[in-house]
Coordinates of C-alpha atoms in Angstrom, one line a residue:
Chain L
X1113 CA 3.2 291.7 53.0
X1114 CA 3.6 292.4 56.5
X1115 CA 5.0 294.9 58.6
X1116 CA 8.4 294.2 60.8
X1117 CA 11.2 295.4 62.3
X1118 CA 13.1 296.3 59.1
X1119 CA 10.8 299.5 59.3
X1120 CA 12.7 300.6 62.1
X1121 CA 16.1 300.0 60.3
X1122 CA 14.5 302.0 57.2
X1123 CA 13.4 304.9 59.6
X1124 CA 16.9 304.7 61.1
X1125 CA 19.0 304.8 57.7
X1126 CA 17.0 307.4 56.3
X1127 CA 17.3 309.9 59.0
X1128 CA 21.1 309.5 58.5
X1129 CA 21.3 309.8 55.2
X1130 CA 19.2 312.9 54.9
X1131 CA 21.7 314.2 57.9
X1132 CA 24.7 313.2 55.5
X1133 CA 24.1 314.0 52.6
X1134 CA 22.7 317.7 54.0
X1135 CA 26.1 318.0 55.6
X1136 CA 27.5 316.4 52.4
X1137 CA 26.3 317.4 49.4
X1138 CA 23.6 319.7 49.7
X1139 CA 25.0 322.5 51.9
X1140 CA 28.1 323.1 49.6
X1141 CA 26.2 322.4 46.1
X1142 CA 24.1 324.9 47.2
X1143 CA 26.6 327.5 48.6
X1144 CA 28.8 327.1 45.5
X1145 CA 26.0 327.3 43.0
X1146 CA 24.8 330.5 45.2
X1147 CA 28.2 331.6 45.5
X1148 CA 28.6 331.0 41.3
X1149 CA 24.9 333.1 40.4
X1150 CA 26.1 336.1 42.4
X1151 CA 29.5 336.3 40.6
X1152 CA 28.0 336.1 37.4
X1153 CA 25.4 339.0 38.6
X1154 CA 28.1 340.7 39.7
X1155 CA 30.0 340.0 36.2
X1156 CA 27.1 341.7 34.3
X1157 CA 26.2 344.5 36.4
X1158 CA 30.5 345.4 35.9
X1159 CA 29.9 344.9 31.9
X1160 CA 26.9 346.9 31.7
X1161 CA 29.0 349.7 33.8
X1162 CA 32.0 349.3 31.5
X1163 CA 29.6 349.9 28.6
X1164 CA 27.7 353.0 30.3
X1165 CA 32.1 354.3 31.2
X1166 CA 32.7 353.6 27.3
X1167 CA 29.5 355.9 26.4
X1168 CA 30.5 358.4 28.1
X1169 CA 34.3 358.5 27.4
X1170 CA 33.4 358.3 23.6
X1171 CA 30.8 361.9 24.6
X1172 CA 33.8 363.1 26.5
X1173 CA 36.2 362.5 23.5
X1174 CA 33.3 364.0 21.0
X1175 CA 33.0 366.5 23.8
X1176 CA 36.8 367.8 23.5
X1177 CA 37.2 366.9 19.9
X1178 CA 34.8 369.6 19.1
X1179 CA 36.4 372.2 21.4
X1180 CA 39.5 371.3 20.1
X1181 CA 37.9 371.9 16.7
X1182 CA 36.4 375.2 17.5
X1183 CA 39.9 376.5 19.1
X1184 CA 41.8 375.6 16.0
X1185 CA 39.6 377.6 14.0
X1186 CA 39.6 380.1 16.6
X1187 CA 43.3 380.5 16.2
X1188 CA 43.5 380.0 12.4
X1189 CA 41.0 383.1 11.9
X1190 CA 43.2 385.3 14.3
X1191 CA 46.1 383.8 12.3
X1192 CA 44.4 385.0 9.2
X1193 CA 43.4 387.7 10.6
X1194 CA 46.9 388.4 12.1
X1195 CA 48.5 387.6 8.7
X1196 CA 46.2 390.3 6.7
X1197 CA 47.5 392.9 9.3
X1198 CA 51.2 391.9 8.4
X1199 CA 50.3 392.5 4.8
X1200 CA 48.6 395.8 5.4
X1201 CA 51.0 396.8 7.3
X1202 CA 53.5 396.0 4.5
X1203 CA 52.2 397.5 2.6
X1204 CA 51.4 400.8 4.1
X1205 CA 55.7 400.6 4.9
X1206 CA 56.5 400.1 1.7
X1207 CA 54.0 403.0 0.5
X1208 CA 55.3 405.4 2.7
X1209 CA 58.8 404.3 2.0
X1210 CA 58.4 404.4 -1.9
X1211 CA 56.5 407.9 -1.0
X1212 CA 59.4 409.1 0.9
X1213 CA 61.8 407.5 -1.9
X1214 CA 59.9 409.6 -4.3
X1215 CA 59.8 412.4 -2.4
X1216 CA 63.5 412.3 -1.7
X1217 CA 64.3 412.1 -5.4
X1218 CA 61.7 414.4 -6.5
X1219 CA 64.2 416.6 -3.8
X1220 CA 67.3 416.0 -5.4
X1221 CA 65.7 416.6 -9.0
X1222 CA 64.4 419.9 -7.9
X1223 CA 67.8 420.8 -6.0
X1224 CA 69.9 419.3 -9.3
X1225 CA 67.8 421.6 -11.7
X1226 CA 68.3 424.5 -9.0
X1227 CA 71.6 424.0 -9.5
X1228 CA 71.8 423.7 -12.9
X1229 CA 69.8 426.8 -12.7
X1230 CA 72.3 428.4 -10.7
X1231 CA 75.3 427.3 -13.0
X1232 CA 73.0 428.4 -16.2
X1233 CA 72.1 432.0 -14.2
X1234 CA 75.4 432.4 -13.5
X1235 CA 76.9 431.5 -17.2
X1236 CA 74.3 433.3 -18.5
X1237 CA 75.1 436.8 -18.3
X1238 CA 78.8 436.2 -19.3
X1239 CA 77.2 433.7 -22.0
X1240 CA 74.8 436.7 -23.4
X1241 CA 77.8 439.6 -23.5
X1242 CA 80.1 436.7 -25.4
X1243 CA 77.0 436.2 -28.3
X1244 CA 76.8 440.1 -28.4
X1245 CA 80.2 441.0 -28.5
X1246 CA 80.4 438.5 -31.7
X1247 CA 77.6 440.1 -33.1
X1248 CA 78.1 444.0 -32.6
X1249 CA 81.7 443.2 -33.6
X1250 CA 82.6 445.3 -30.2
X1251 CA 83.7 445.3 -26.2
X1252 CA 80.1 445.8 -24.5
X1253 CA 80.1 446.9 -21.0
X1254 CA 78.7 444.4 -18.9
X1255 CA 78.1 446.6 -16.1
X1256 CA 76.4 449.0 -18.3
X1257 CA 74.0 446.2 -18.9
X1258 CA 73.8 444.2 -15.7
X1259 CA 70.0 445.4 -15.4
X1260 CA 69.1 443.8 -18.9
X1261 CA 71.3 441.0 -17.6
X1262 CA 70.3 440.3 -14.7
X1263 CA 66.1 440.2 -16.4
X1264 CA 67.7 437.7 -18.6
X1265 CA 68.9 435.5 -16.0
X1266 CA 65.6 435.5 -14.0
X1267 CA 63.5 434.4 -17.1
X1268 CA 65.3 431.0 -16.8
Chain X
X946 CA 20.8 271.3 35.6
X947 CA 22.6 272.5 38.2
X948 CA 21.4 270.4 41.1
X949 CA 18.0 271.9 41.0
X950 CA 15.0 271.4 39.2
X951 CA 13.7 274.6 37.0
X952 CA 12.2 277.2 38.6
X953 CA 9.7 277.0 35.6
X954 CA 8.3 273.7 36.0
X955 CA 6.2 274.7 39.6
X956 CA 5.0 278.5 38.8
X957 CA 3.4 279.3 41.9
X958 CA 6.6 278.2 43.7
X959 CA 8.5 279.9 41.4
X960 CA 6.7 283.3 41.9
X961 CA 6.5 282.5 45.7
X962 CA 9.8 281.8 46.4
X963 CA 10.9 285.0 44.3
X964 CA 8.2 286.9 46.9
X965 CA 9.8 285.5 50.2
X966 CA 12.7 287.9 52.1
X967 CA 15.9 286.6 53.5
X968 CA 15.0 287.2 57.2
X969 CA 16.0 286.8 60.6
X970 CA 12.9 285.5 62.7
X971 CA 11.1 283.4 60.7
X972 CA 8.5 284.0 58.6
X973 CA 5.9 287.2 60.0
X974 CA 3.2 285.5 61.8
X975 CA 0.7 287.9 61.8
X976 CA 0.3 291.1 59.4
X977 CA 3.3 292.8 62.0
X978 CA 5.4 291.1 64.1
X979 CA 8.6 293.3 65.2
X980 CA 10.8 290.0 65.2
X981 CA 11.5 289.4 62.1
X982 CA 13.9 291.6 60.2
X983 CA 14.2 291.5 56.5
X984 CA 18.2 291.1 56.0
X985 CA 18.0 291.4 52.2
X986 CA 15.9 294.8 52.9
X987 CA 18.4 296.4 55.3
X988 CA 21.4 295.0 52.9
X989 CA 20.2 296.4 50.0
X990 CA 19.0 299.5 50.9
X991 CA 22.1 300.5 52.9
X992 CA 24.3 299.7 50.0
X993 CA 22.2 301.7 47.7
X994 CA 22.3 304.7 50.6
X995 CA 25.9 303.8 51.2
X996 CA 26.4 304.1 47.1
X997 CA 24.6 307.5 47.8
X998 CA 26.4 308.7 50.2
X999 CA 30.1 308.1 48.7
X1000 CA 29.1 310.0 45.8
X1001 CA 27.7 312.7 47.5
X1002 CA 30.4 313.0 49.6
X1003 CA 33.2 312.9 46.3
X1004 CA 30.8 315.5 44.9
X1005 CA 31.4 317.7 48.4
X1006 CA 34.6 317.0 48.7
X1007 CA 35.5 318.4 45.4
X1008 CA 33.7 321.1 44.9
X1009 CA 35.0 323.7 42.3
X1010 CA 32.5 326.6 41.6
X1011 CA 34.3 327.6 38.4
X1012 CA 34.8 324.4 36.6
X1013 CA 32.9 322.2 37.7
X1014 CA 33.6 317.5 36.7
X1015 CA 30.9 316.1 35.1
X1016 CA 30.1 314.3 38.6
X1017 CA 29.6 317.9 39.9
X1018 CA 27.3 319.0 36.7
X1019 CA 25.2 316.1 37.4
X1020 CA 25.0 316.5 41.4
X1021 CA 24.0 320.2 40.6
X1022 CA 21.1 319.4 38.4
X1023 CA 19.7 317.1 40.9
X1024 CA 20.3 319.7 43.6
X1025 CA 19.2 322.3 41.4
X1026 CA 15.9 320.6 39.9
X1027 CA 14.8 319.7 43.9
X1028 CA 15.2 322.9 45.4
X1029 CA 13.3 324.2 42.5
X1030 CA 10.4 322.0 43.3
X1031 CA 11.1 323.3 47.5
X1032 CA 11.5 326.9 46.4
X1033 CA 7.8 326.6 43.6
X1034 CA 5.8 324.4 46.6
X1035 CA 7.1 325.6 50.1
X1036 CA 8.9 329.1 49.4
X1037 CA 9.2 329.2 53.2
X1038 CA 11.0 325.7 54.1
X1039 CA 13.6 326.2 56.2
X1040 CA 17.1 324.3 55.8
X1041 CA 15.9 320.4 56.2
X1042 CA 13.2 320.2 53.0
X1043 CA 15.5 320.4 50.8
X1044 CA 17.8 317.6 51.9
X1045 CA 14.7 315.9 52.9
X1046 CA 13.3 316.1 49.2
X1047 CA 16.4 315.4 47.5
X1048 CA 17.1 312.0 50.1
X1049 CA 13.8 310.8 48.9
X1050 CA 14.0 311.3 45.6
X1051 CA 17.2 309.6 44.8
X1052 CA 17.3 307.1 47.4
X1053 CA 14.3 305.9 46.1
X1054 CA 14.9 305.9 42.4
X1055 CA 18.1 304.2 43.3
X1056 CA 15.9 301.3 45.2
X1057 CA 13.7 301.2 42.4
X1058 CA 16.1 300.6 39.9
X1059 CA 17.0 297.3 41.2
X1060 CA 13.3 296.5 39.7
X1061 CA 15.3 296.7 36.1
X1062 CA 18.0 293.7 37.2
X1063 CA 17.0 290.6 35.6
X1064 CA 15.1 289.1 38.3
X1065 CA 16.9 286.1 38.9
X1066 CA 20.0 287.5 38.6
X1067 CA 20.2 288.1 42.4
X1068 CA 18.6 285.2 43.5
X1069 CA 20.1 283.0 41.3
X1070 CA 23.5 284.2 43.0
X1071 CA 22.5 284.3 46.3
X1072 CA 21.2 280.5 45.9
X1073 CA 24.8 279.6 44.6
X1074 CA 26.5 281.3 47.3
X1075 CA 24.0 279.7 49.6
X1076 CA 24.4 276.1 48.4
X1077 CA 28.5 276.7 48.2
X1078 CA 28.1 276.5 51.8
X1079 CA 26.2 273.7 52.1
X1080 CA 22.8 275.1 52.6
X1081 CA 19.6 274.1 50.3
X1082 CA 19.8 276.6 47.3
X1083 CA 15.7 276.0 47.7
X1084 CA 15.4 278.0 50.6
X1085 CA 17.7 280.6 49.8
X1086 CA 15.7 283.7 49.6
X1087 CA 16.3 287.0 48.2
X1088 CA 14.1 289.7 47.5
X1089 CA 16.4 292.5 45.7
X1090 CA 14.0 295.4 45.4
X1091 CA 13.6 297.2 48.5
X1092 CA 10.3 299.3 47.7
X1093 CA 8.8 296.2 47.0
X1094 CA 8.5 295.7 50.6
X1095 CA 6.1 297.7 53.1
X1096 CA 8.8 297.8 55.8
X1097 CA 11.0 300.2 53.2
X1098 CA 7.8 302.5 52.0
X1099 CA 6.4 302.8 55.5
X1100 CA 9.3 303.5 57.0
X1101 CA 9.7 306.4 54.8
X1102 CA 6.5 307.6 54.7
X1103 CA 6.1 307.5 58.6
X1104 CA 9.3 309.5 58.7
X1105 CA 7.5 311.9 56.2
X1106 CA 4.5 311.8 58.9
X1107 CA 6.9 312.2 61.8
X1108 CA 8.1 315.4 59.8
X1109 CA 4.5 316.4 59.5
X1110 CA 3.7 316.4 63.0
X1111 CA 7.1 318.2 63.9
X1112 CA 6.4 321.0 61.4
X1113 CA 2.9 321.8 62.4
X1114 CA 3.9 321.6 65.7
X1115 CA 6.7 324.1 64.5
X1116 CA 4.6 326.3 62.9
X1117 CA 1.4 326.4 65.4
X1118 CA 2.7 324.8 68.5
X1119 CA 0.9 321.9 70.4
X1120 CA -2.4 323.7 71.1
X1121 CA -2.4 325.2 67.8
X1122 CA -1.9 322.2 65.8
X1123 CA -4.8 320.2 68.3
X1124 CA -6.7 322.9 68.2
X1125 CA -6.5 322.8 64.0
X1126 CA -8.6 318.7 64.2
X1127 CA -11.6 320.7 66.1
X1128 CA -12.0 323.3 63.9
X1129 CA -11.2 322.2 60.4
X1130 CA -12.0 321.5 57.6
X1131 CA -16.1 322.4 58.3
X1132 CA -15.4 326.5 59.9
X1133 CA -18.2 327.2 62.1
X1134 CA -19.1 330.9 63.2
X1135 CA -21.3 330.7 66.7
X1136 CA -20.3 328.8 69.9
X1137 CA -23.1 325.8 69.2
X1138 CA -22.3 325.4 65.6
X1139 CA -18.4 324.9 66.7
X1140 CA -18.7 322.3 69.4
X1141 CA -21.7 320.6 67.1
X1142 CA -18.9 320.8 64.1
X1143 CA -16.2 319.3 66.6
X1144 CA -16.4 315.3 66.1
X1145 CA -17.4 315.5 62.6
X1146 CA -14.1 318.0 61.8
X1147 CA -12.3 315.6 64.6
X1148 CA -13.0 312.8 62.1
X1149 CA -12.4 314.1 59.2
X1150 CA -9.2 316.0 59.9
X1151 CA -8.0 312.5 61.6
X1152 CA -8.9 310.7 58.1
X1153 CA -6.9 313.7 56.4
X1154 CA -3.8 313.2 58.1
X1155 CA -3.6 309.4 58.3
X1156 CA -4.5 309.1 54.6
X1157 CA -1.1 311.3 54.1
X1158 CA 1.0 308.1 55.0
X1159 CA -0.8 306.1 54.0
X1160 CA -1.4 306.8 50.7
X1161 CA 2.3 307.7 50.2
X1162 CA 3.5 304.1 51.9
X1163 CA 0.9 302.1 49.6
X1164 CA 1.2 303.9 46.1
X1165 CA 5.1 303.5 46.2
X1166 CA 4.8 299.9 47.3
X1167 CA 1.9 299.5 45.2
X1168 CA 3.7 300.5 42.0
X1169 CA 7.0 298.9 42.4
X1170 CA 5.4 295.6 43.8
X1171 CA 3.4 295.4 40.3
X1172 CA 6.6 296.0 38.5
X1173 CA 8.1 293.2 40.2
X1174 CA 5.7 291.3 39.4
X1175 CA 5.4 291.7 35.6
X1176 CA 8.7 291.0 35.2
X1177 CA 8.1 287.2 37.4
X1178 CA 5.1 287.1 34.8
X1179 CA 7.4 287.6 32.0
X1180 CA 10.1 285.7 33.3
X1181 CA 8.0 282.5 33.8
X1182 CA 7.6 282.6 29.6
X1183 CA 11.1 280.7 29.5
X1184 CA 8.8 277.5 30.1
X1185 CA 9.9 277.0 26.4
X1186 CA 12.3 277.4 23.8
X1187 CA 9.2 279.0 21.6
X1188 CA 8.2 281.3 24.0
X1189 CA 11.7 282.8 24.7
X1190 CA 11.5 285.5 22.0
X1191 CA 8.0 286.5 23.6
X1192 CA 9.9 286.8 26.7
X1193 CA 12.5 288.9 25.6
X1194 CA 10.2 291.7 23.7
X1195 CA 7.8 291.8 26.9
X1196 CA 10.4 292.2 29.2
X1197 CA 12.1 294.8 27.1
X1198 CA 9.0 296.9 26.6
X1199 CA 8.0 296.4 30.5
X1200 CA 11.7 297.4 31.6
X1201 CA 11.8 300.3 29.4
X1202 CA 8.2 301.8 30.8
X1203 CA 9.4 300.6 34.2
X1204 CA 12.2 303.4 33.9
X1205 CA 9.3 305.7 33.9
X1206 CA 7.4 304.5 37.3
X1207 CA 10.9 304.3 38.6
X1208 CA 11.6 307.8 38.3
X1209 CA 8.0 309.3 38.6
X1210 CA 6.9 307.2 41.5
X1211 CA 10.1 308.8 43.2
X1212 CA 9.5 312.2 42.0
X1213 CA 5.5 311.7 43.5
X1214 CA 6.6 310.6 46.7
X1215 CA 9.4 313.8 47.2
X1216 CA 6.7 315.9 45.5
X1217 CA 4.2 315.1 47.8
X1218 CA 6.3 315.1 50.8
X1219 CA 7.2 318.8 50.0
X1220 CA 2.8 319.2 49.7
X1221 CA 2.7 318.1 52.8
X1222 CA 5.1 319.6 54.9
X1223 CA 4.4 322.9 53.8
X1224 CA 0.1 322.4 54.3
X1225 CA 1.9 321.3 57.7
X1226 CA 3.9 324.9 57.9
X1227 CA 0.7 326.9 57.2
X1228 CA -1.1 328.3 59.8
X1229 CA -4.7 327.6 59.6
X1230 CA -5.4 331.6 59.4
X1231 CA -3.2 330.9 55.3
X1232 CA -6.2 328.7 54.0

């Protein structure tokens, strides 16, 4: 139990070891683990970004999906309302046209019966001195008659 | 036996011889004498350092912050659970605590770990190697458990005081740091009070800083030198046949508390080397 001069040698091999093993071991432990915490900081922080990105690309997409939703409908009403027009349209044509068709035949009728009216007008005086000659038994004048005729022929 | 009588039979030799240190210089006359070195000390405590070192330096050399070996894990924890202590106690230490703390703390678990080698294990080999060439295996001494000796806990603990002194002088330069024995710990308000207050804070503050060493030195060496002892105690049971298994249950129950005081007495010591130096790093306006 006494003091010598191993104290010295103790003094001495401590100082260099704490030199050494700062140099060592300490320094780069310390850097690395340093160097280790920041990356995995820096890990996190880019998650928690890439979550906050997919937040608002999934808004964007609900964003777009809805405007995409509202043109469609946009465009399927105009369609609709497009396609009713078509139809109207249709069928104010084919109105007219059947109007006209009707018309046209309504035309012809008339201008038919006209002319069967004609041919009848004309047949008719001839037609009327024929039936009298065979009744009276005798020539009758059609000239003498033309006024009687010609009443006749008007009534059709 | 083998050429010498047991150990056993003579148990104050027994215990003495297991006390005495390989040295150069003769036995200490007087409580210090600076010619005697203890070789078994020195030997031991460099090849423990030296142990240190080589692993520190595989651990350096191979550093890999992504996947780190298991040497590496381990290395880290140590590193990691010091600074924690350096960062919680003395948030402003600058680059040398930490090494410092971390030197201390394993160094001198390491040293105290020889405590747990059966305690005649080295001896017992030293005396063979000693008689092998030719010398008296009775005065072959070897004392295995360098904090069992003043020299090794002093010379740390004076390297902690040395530190003490540079880091107040670091912090509050030469006058600042003198000027801190006058005035502390009794503060004084008027001129008279302050020069009456002078010796007694003189006294006191000298009392304060040489108890830091002191203290530190002793309750490591303290400790460990109990330890040791125990563990002679124990090992002196093998007087008989009949007392063996006594013997074996004591010294398993000692060794296995012993791996407590091994570790805490190293963790105190860098613990309150880290108190210290950062008391040393305030200025006395902190406190």
């Amino acid at each position: 139990m006494n003091i010598t001069a191993t104290l010295i040698g103790q003094m001495i091999v401590f100082t260099v070891l704490v030199w050494f093993i700062k140099g060592v071991m300490w320094e780069p432990i310390l850097t690395a683990m340093q160097a280790r915490q920041k990356r995995i900081a820096d890990g996190l922080a880019a998650a928690e970004q890439g979550l906050q990105n997919e937040e608002l690309a999934k808004q964007a997409a609900i964003d777009e999906l809805k405007k995409a939703k509202t043109e469609s409908a946009e465009i399927i009403a105009q369609a609709q309302k497009r396609a009713s027009e078509i139809v109207e349209e249709a069928k104010g044509t084919a109105t007219e046209e059947a109007g006209r068709v009707t018309t046209a035949a309504q035309a012809e009728i008339e201008q038919e019966v006209t002319r069967a009216r004609e041919g009848l007008r004309s047949q008719v005086a001839s037609l009327a001195v024929t039936g009298a000659e065979k009744i009276l038994g005798k020539e009758i004048d059609a000239k003498a008659h033309a006024k009687a005729l010609d009443e006749l022929a008007s009534q059709i | 036996m083998s050429g010498f009588e047991p150990a056993i039979s003579n148990p104050v030799e027994y215990i003495q011889h297991h006390l005495t240190n390989l040295s150069i210089g003769g036995k200490p006359e007087s409580i210090t004498d600076f010619s005697v070195i203890h070789v078994d000390v020195l030997l031991v405590s460099i090849i423990l350092a030296g142990i240190f070192a080589f692993f520190a330096k595989k651990v350096g050399d191979n550093i890999d912050p992504d996947n780190p070996g298991p040497l590496q894990n381990g290395a880290e924890m140590i590193v990691e659970f010091v600074n924690q202590q350096v960062q919680d106690i003395f948030p402003s230490a600058d680059k040398m605590v930490g090494p410092i703390a971390i030197t201390l703390f394993v160094w001198i678990i390491l040293m105290n770990t020889m405590d747990l080698i059966p305690v005649d294990l080295i001896p017992g080999l030293v005396a063979g190697i000693y008689g092998l060439f030719g010398g008296d295996p009775h005065h072959a001494y070897f004392k295995a458990v360098p904090t069992t000796n003043l020299d090794t806990t002093f010379g740390l603990a004076l390297s902690v005081f040395v530190l003490i002194i540079y880091y107040n002088i670091k912090s509050k330069g030469v006058a600042g740091w003198l000027k801190g024995f006058f005035f502390h710990p009794f503060v004084a308000k008027g001129t008279g009070a302050k020069i009456a207050l002078a010796i007694p804070n003189l006294l006191m503050t000298l009392i304060e800083e040489i108890a830091k060493p002191v203290s530190l030195g002793l309750r490591l060496f303290g400790n460990m030198f109990a330890g040791e002892l125990l563990f002679l105690l124990i090992a002196l049971m093998a007087f008989s046949v009949w007392a063996m298994p006594g013997q074996v249950i004591l010294g398993s129950i000692w060794a296995i508390f012993h791996i407590l005081v091994i570790t805490l007495q190293a963790f105190v010591f860098m613990l309150l080397t880290i108190v210290y130096l950062s008391l040393a790093s305030q200025t006395h306006d902190d406190h």
